[in-house]
Amino acid sequence: MLQENKRIKSANYVSNYDAIFACPICQSTMKVLESKSLICSNQHTFDFAKQGYINFTSYPVKTKYGKELFEARRKLITEGSFYKPLSHAIAKIINEHKGKTKETISILDTGCGEGSHLSNICDIVSSDSFKSVVGVGIDISKEGIMVASKSYSNKIWAVADLANTPFKNKQFDVILNILSPSNYAEFNRLLKTEGLVIKIVPQRGYLKELREYVFHKPEKQNYSNAETVERFNENFQFVDSLRLSYTMNLNKSLIQWLVEMTPLTWTATKERAKSFLNKDAAQITVDLEILIGKKTIK
């Protein structure tokens, strides 16, 4: 019964915003019907899952990102406050650029994973600016979206392909792209005329202590995002870029969640990963670049 309530509550919430959707099959308009499905004008139907999310993909997608990884990431973010400075930095950017001019701010997180980044940022933006915030999170991983929809209510969660998102043109004030793949043509399509895209990329010091510990080769220990930054600047009107660097002191539980959450350990030897897991404490560097761009007007 609880799961049925979750499905109905989510459908009722989405019905307030169903005007943003376009069918990923035929691009026609969509409506929530009978508190259980999103249906387009050509009768293509997408049901709400019992956890409250919608799956817009027409085929199962296999990824290495499993439920355990997303649960570990959620704990690291919520209980460990690992990305708290990042959430506040992003919220500040949104409020500086959007807080004074809009009563409602719509935010799309592309590659949202288990939803903690989006939920935290929406909460901070709302509390700092007293604005109504509509948060929408999409990811290709069903496991991530399941965790998101179980954990965070009053958001729109969807399994969707970044190359074919289920939304009409010019629907979002802000697009977030946090440590995940991009589709810049789609971002420009979805942004409102004065919309912002905020992309987070790792800088050379990101998780350097973990990389240096689990990898022997120098090329695996270092990271460059020069090409990523260049591509971003080619696709959007440059607004600003900020460097965010800080260190976190992790206890044994936080170390375990970090190792479980990061793909860095996938290619490391089991011995090196296990050895890092056996530490009682560790200091870890978070080193990120925040890229801010505006929609390209053509």
mmCIF file of C-alpha atoms in Angstrom:
data_model
loop_
_atom_site.group_PDB
_atom_site.id
_atom_site.type_symbol
_atom_site.label_atom_id
_atom_site.label_comp_id
_atom_site.label_asym_id
_atom_site.label_seq_id
_atom_site.Cartn_x
_atom_site.Cartn_y
_atom_site.Cartn_z
ATOM 1 C CA MET A 1 0.000 0.000 0.000
ATOM 2 C CA LEU A 2 2.884 2.363 0.805
ATOM 3 C CA GLN A 3 4.375 1.734 -2.619
ATOM 4 C CA GLU A 4 1.013 2.424 -4.260
ATOM 5 C CA ASN A 5 0.812 5.686 -2.328
ATOM 6 C CA LYS A 6 4.288 6.595 -3.521
ATOM 7 C CA ARG A 7 3.289 5.950 -7.127
ATOM 8 C CA ILE A 8 0.109 8.025 -6.818
ATOM 9 C CA LYS A 9 1.799 10.885 -4.936
ATOM 10 C CA SER A 10 4.521 11.078 -7.547
ATOM 11 C CA ALA A 11 2.033 11.004 -10.434
ATOM 12 C CA ASN A 12 -0.021 13.747 -8.800
ATOM 13 C CA TYR A 13 3.096 15.863 -8.288
ATOM 14 C CA VAL A 14 4.243 15.382 -11.902
ATOM 15 C CA SER A 15 0.754 16.301 -13.145
ATOM 16 C CA ASN A 16 1.471 19.868 -11.992
ATOM 17 C CA TYR A 17 4.346 20.038 -14.473
ATOM 18 C CA ASP A 18 3.363 17.648 -17.269
ATOM 19 C CA ALA A 19 3.446 20.550 -19.760
ATOM 20 C CA ILE A 20 7.256 20.256 -19.822
ATOM 21 C CA PHE A 21 7.165 16.752 -21.319
ATOM 22 C CA ALA A 22 7.390 15.688 -24.960
ATOM 23 C CA CYS A 23 7.060 12.046 -25.958
ATOM 24 C CA PRO A 24 10.531 10.574 -26.661
ATOM 25 C CA ILE A 25 8.992 8.454 -29.436
ATOM 26 C CA CYS A 26 6.934 11.021 -31.395
ATOM 27 C CA GLN A 27 7.676 14.335 -29.608
ATOM 28 C CA SER A 28 3.969 15.083 -29.033
ATOM 29 C CA THR A 29 2.597 16.588 -25.822
ATOM 30 C CA MET A 30 1.984 14.449 -22.746
ATOM 31 C CA LYS A 31 -0.434 14.287 -19.821
ATOM 32 C CA VAL A 32 -0.628 12.359 -16.554
ATOM 33 C CA LEU A 33 -3.627 10.033 -16.723
ATOM 34 C CA GLU A 34 -5.415 8.392 -13.781
ATOM 35 C CA SER A 35 -2.476 9.058 -11.447
ATOM 36 C CA LYS A 36 -0.526 6.199 -12.960
ATOM 37 C CA SER A 37 0.838 6.995 -16.452
ATOM 38 C CA LEU A 38 2.229 9.695 -18.693
ATOM 39 C CA ILE A 39 0.490 9.357 -22.038
ATOM 40 C CA CYS A 40 1.150 11.349 -25.213
ATOM 41 C CA SER A 41 -1.441 12.495 -27.743
ATOM 42 C CA ASN A 42 -0.505 9.479 -29.914
ATOM 43 C CA GLN A 43 -1.174 7.121 -26.987
ATOM 44 C CA HIS A 44 2.450 6.191 -26.242
ATOM 45 C CA THR A 45 2.271 5.289 -22.555
ATOM 46 C CA PHE A 46 4.906 5.422 -19.804
ATOM 47 C CA ASP A 47 3.821 4.123 -16.397
ATOM 48 C CA PHE A 48 4.984 5.405 -13.035
ATOM 49 C CA ALA A 49 6.948 2.723 -11.197
ATOM 50 C CA LYS A 50 5.926 1.772 -7.668
ATOM 51 C CA GLN A 51 8.861 3.855 -6.357
ATOM 52 C CA GLY A 52 7.487 6.922 -8.193
ATOM 53 C CA TYR A 53 9.837 7.352 -11.149
ATOM 54 C CA ILE A 54 9.104 7.102 -14.891
ATOM 55 C CA ASN A 55 11.147 4.979 -17.294
ATOM 56 C CA PHE A 56 11.346 6.560 -20.763
ATOM 57 C CA THR A 57 13.825 4.107 -22.254
ATOM 58 C CA SER A 58 12.565 1.494 -24.684
ATOM 59 C CA TYR A 59 15.312 -1.018 -23.924
ATOM 60 C CA PRO A 60 17.223 -2.154 -20.817
ATOM 61 C CA VAL A 61 20.596 -0.460 -20.355
ATOM 62 C CA LYS A 62 23.427 -2.343 -18.680
ATOM 63 C CA THR A 63 25.838 -0.167 -16.724
ATOM 64 C CA LYS A 64 28.529 -0.870 -14.128
ATOM 65 C CA TYR A 65 26.735 1.510 -11.801
ATOM 66 C CA GLY A 66 24.799 -0.756 -9.431
ATOM 67 C CA LYS A 67 22.546 -0.138 -6.454
ATOM 68 C CA GLU A 68 25.435 -0.554 -3.965
ATOM 69 C CA LEU A 69 27.438 2.195 -5.695
ATOM 70 C CA PHE A 70 24.506 4.613 -5.589
ATOM 71 C CA GLU A 71 23.693 3.835 -1.971
ATOM 72 C CA ALA A 72 27.338 4.423 -1.038
ATOM 73 C CA ARG A 73 27.335 7.731 -2.935
ATOM 74 C CA ARG A 74 24.128 8.845 -1.230
ATOM 75 C CA LYS A 75 25.586 8.092 2.205
ATOM 76 C CA LEU A 76 28.861 9.853 1.377
ATOM 77 C CA ILE A 77 26.929 12.953 0.268
ATOM 78 C CA THR A 78 24.193 13.021 2.917
ATOM 79 C CA GLU A 79 25.891 11.555 5.994
ATOM 80 C CA GLY A 80 29.471 12.431 5.127
ATOM 81 C CA SER A 81 28.783 15.914 3.665
ATOM 82 C CA PHE A 82 31.469 15.082 1.099
ATOM 83 C CA TYR A 83 30.187 17.528 -1.534
ATOM 84 C CA LYS A 84 28.550 20.084 0.784
ATOM 85 C CA PRO A 85 30.790 22.989 -0.347
ATOM 86 C CA LEU A 86 29.962 22.117 -3.971
ATOM 87 C CA SER A 87 26.197 22.153 -3.343
ATOM 88 C CA HIS A 88 26.457 25.581 -1.690
ATOM 89 C CA ALA A 89 28.668 26.937 -4.474
ATOM 90 C CA ILE A 90 26.221 25.794 -7.176
ATOM 91 C CA ALA A 91 23.202 27.132 -5.268
ATOM 92 C CA LYS A 92 24.934 30.492 -4.865
ATOM 93 C CA ILE A 93 25.572 30.672 -8.624
ATOM 94 C CA ILE A 94 21.925 29.855 -9.376
ATOM 95 C CA ASN A 95 20.623 32.472 -6.947
ATOM 96 C CA GLU A 96 23.022 35.132 -8.218
ATOM 97 C CA HIS A 97 21.941 34.591 -11.823
ATOM 98 C CA LYS A 98 18.307 33.549 -11.416
ATOM 99 C CA GLY A 99 17.118 34.355 -7.906
ATOM 100 C CA LYS A 100 16.164 37.985 -8.490
ATOM 101 C CA THR A 101 14.209 37.605 -11.699
ATOM 102 C CA LYS A 102 12.088 34.468 -11.385
ATOM 103 C CA GLU A 103 9.349 33.323 -9.016
ATOM 104 C CA THR A 104 9.897 29.662 -9.929
ATOM 105 C CA ILE A 105 13.241 28.184 -10.949
ATOM 106 C CA SER A 106 13.331 24.937 -12.936
ATOM 107 C CA ILE A 107 16.483 22.821 -12.578
ATOM 108 C CA LEU A 108 17.331 19.725 -14.628
ATOM 109 C CA ASP A 109 20.135 17.475 -13.362
ATOM 110 C CA THR A 110 21.484 15.366 -16.235
ATOM 111 C CA GLY A 111 23.187 12.224 -14.980
ATOM 112 C CA CYS A 112 21.649 12.776 -11.538
ATOM 113 C CA GLY A 113 22.520 9.299 -10.232
ATOM 114 C CA GLU A 114 20.851 8.757 -6.854
ATOM 115 C CA GLY A 115 19.593 12.340 -6.680
ATOM 116 C CA SER A 116 21.409 13.760 -3.643
ATOM 117 C CA HIS A 117 23.149 16.601 -5.507
ATOM 118 C CA LEU A 118 19.880 17.829 -7.022
ATOM 119 C CA SER A 119 17.917 17.499 -3.786
ATOM 120 C CA ASN A 120 20.519 19.398 -1.754
ATOM 121 C CA ILE A 121 20.910 22.159 -4.336
ATOM 122 C CA CYS A 122 17.141 22.655 -4.703
ATOM 123 C CA ASP A 123 16.766 22.892 -0.912
ATOM 124 C CA ILE A 124 19.539 25.490 -0.604
ATOM 125 C CA VAL A 125 18.301 27.581 -3.549
ATOM 126 C CA SER A 126 14.771 27.574 -2.123
ATOM 127 C CA SER A 127 15.801 28.459 1.443
ATOM 128 C CA ASP A 128 18.260 31.182 0.375
ATOM 129 C CA SER A 129 16.004 32.924 -2.161
ATOM 130 C CA PHE A 130 12.500 31.946 -0.958
ATOM 131 C CA LYS A 131 11.801 30.804 -4.514
ATOM 132 C CA SER A 132 9.785 27.822 -5.646
ATOM 133 C CA VAL A 133 12.161 25.292 -7.203
ATOM 134 C CA VAL A 134 11.156 22.494 -9.562
ATOM 135 C CA GLY A 135 13.825 19.782 -9.579
ATOM 136 C CA VAL A 136 14.005 17.215 -12.380
ATOM 137 C CA GLY A 137 16.597 14.432 -12.395
ATOM 138 C CA ILE A 138 17.368 12.061 -15.259
ATOM 139 C CA ASP A 139 19.859 9.229 -15.564
ATOM 140 C CA ILE A 140 20.339 6.259 -17.868
ATOM 141 C CA SER A 141 20.823 4.033 -14.807
ATOM 142 C CA LYS A 142 17.559 2.607 -13.517
ATOM 143 C CA GLU A 143 19.303 1.643 -10.256
ATOM 144 C CA GLY A 144 20.296 5.254 -9.588
ATOM 145 C CA ILE A 145 16.825 6.617 -10.326
ATOM 146 C CA MET A 146 15.237 3.964 -8.089
ATOM 147 C CA VAL A 147 17.368 5.118 -5.161
ATOM 148 C CA ALA A 148 16.585 8.778 -5.964
ATOM 149 C CA SER A 149 12.831 8.261 -6.095
ATOM 150 C CA LYS A 150 12.851 6.243 -2.862
ATOM 151 C CA SER A 151 14.931 8.877 -1.076
ATOM 152 C CA TYR A 152 13.541 12.209 -2.301
ATOM 153 C CA SER A 153 9.906 13.212 -2.776
ATOM 154 C CA ASN A 154 8.538 16.259 -4.615
ATOM 155 C CA LYS A 155 11.036 15.887 -7.443
ATOM 156 C CA ILE A 156 10.587 14.445 -10.908
ATOM 157 C CA TRP A 157 12.793 11.384 -11.467
ATOM 158 C CA ALA A 158 13.126 9.645 -14.821
ATOM 159 C CA VAL A 159 15.211 6.979 -16.516
ATOM 160 C CA ALA A 160 16.052 8.657 -19.809
ATOM 161 C CA ASP A 161 18.599 8.734 -22.605
ATOM 162 C CA LEU A 162 20.601 11.969 -22.666
ATOM 163 C CA ALA A 163 20.500 11.894 -26.466
ATOM 164 C CA ASN A 164 16.685 11.803 -26.495
ATOM 165 C CA THR A 165 15.315 13.448 -23.375
ATOM 166 C CA PRO A 166 11.511 13.470 -22.864
ATOM 167 C CA PHE A 167 11.081 17.245 -22.692
ATOM 168 C CA LYS A 168 9.905 20.066 -24.921
ATOM 169 C CA ASN A 169 12.279 22.784 -26.119
ATOM 170 C CA LYS A 170 13.250 25.648 -23.780
ATOM 171 C CA GLN A 171 11.902 24.208 -20.529
ATOM 172 C CA PHE A 172 14.689 24.743 -17.964
ATOM 173 C CA ASP A 173 16.279 27.746 -16.285
ATOM 174 C CA VAL A 174 19.300 25.707 -15.179
ATOM 175 C CA ILE A 175 20.900 22.477 -16.375
ATOM 176 C CA LEU A 176 23.320 20.747 -14.008
ATOM 177 C CA ASN A 177 25.939 18.329 -15.294
ATOM 178 C CA ILE A 178 27.931 17.094 -12.310
ATOM 179 C CA LEU A 179 30.860 14.752 -12.981
ATOM 180 C CA SER A 180 28.897 13.002 -15.730
ATOM 181 C CA PRO A 181 28.718 12.785 -19.548
ATOM 182 C CA SER A 182 27.205 15.653 -21.553
ATOM 183 C CA ASN A 183 25.101 16.199 -24.642
ATOM 184 C CA TYR A 184 25.583 19.852 -25.502
ATOM 185 C CA ALA A 185 23.140 19.943 -28.425
ATOM 186 C CA GLU A 186 20.424 18.603 -26.127
ATOM 187 C CA PHE A 187 21.374 21.044 -23.358
ATOM 188 C CA ASN A 188 21.008 23.998 -25.734
ATOM 189 C CA ARG A 189 17.641 22.646 -26.913
ATOM 190 C CA LEU A 190 16.299 22.295 -23.374
ATOM 191 C CA LEU A 191 17.545 25.593 -21.925
ATOM 192 C CA LYS A 192 15.322 28.639 -21.851
ATOM 193 C CA THR A 193 16.632 31.671 -23.747
ATOM 194 C CA GLU A 194 18.513 33.053 -20.728
ATOM 195 C CA GLY A 195 19.163 29.606 -19.273
ATOM 196 C CA LEU A 196 22.364 28.559 -17.516
ATOM 197 C CA VAL A 197 24.323 25.333 -17.826
ATOM 198 C CA ILE A 198 26.580 24.475 -14.884
ATOM 199 C CA LYS A 199 29.072 21.694 -15.536
ATOM 200 C CA ILE A 200 31.347 20.242 -12.875
ATOM 201 C CA VAL A 201 34.598 18.615 -13.984
ATOM 202 C CA PRO A 202 37.399 17.150 -11.864
ATOM 203 C CA GLN A 203 40.656 19.066 -11.634
ATOM 204 C CA ARG A 204 44.097 17.516 -11.261
ATOM 205 C CA GLY A 205 43.928 17.213 -7.483
ATOM 206 C CA TYR A 206 40.557 15.427 -7.379
ATOM 207 C CA LEU A 207 40.812 12.344 -5.113
ATOM 208 C CA LYS A 208 44.584 12.461 -5.668
ATOM 209 C CA GLU A 209 45.334 10.536 -2.460
ATOM 210 C CA LEU A 210 43.153 7.640 -3.597
ATOM 211 C CA ARG A 211 44.540 7.689 -7.154
ATOM 212 C CA GLU A 212 48.137 7.745 -5.955
ATOM 213 C CA TYR A 213 47.425 4.864 -3.587
ATOM 214 C CA VAL A 214 45.660 2.492 -5.977
ATOM 215 C CA PHE A 215 47.576 3.226 -9.211
ATOM 216 C CA HIS A 216 51.288 2.727 -9.837
ATOM 217 C CA LYS A 217 51.458 4.436 -13.247
ATOM 218 C CA PRO A 218 51.862 8.244 -13.194
ATOM 219 C CA GLU A 219 49.424 8.702 -16.109
ATOM 220 C CA LYS A 220 46.678 7.107 -13.984
ATOM 221 C CA GLN A 221 47.572 9.255 -10.990
ATOM 222 C CA ASN A 222 47.105 12.528 -12.883
ATOM 223 C CA TYR A 223 44.107 14.040 -14.591
ATOM 224 C CA SER A 224 43.631 16.796 -17.178
ATOM 225 C CA ASN A 225 40.285 18.258 -18.229
ATOM 226 C CA ALA A 226 41.623 20.772 -20.775
ATOM 227 C CA GLU A 227 39.742 19.181 -23.687
ATOM 228 C CA THR A 228 36.494 19.051 -21.719
ATOM 229 C CA VAL A 229 36.753 22.750 -20.836
ATOM 230 C CA GLU A 230 37.556 23.652 -24.441
ATOM 231 C CA ARG A 231 34.519 21.748 -25.753
ATOM 232 C CA PHE A 232 32.270 23.413 -23.177
ATOM 233 C CA ASN A 233 33.432 26.868 -24.244
ATOM 234 C CA GLU A 234 32.813 25.984 -27.895
ATOM 235 C CA ASN A 235 29.173 25.060 -27.195
ATOM 236 C CA PHE A 236 28.032 27.779 -24.793
ATOM 237 C CA GLN A 237 28.448 31.477 -24.212
ATOM 238 C CA PHE A 238 31.114 31.593 -21.517
ATOM 239 C CA VAL A 239 29.889 33.192 -18.278
ATOM 240 C CA ASP A 240 32.483 32.189 -15.693
ATOM 241 C CA SER A 241 34.592 29.363 -14.292
ATOM 242 C CA LEU A 242 35.448 28.752 -10.654
ATOM 243 C CA ARG A 243 37.931 26.434 -8.973
ATOM 244 C CA LEU A 244 36.698 24.714 -5.825
ATOM 245 C CA SER A 245 39.298 22.860 -3.754
ATOM 246 C CA TYR A 246 39.066 21.522 -0.217
ATOM 247 C CA THR A 247 40.109 18.508 1.842
ATOM 248 C CA MET A 248 37.916 16.101 3.775
ATOM 249 C CA ASN A 249 38.918 13.985 6.757
ATOM 250 C CA LEU A 250 37.316 10.580 6.350
ATOM 251 C CA ASN A 251 36.731 7.941 8.993
ATOM 252 C CA LYS A 252 36.528 4.232 8.223
ATOM 253 C CA SER A 253 32.856 4.299 7.151
ATOM 254 C CA LEU A 254 33.399 7.272 4.842
ATOM 255 C CA ILE A 255 36.461 5.603 3.308
ATOM 256 C CA GLN A 256 34.371 2.530 2.533
ATOM 257 C CA TRP A 257 31.615 4.604 0.911
ATOM 258 C CA LEU A 258 34.171 6.528 -1.156
ATOM 259 C CA VAL A 259 35.823 3.349 -2.461
ATOM 260 C CA GLU A 260 32.433 1.786 -3.241
ATOM 261 C CA MET A 261 31.197 4.907 -5.030
ATOM 262 C CA THR A 262 34.097 5.817 -7.319
ATOM 263 C CA PRO A 263 34.840 4.071 -10.648
ATOM 264 C CA LEU A 264 38.534 4.775 -9.932
ATOM 265 C CA THR A 265 38.779 1.511 -8.017
ATOM 266 C CA TRP A 266 37.317 -0.584 -10.850
ATOM 267 C CA THR A 267 40.691 -0.846 -12.600
ATOM 268 C CA ALA A 268 42.801 -1.036 -9.458
ATOM 269 C CA THR A 269 44.082 -4.331 -8.110
ATOM 270 C CA LYS A 270 41.960 -5.866 -5.372
ATOM 271 C CA GLU A 271 44.960 -5.795 -3.054
ATOM 272 C CA ARG A 272 45.479 -2.035 -3.425
ATOM 273 C CA ALA A 273 41.775 -1.255 -3.029
ATOM 274 C CA LYS A 274 41.497 -3.527 0.013
ATOM 275 C CA SER A 275 44.586 -1.960 1.556
ATOM 276 C CA PHE A 276 43.042 1.515 1.232
ATOM 277 C CA LEU A 277 39.790 0.207 2.719
ATOM 278 C CA ASN A 278 41.695 -1.030 5.785
ATOM 279 C CA LYS A 279 42.745 2.509 6.726
ATOM 280 C CA ASP A 280 41.153 3.919 9.877
ATOM 281 C CA ALA A 281 41.307 7.485 8.560
ATOM 282 C CA ALA A 282 42.300 9.352 5.418
ATOM 283 C CA GLN A 283 42.515 12.906 4.164
ATOM 284 C CA ILE A 284 41.033 13.260 0.682
ATOM 285 C CA THR A 285 41.230 16.231 -1.684
ATOM 286 C CA VAL A 286 38.188 17.425 -3.613
ATOM 287 C CA ASP A 287 39.380 19.572 -6.526
ATOM 288 C CA LEU A 288 36.734 20.633 -9.020
ATOM 289 C CA GLU A 289 36.150 23.214 -11.713
ATOM 290 C CA ILE A 290 32.720 24.780 -12.064
ATOM 291 C CA LEU A 291 32.007 25.851 -15.644
ATOM 292 C CA ILE A 292 29.136 28.289 -16.188
ATOM 293 C CA GLY A 293 27.700 28.919 -19.646
ATOM 294 C CA LYS A 294 24.646 30.424 -21.285
ATOM 295 C CA LYS A 295 22.559 29.028 -24.077
ATOM 296 C CA THR A 296 24.027 29.633 -27.515
ATOM 297 C CA ILE A 297 21.689 31.826 -29.553
ATOM 298 C CA LYS A 298 21.735 30.963 -33.226
#
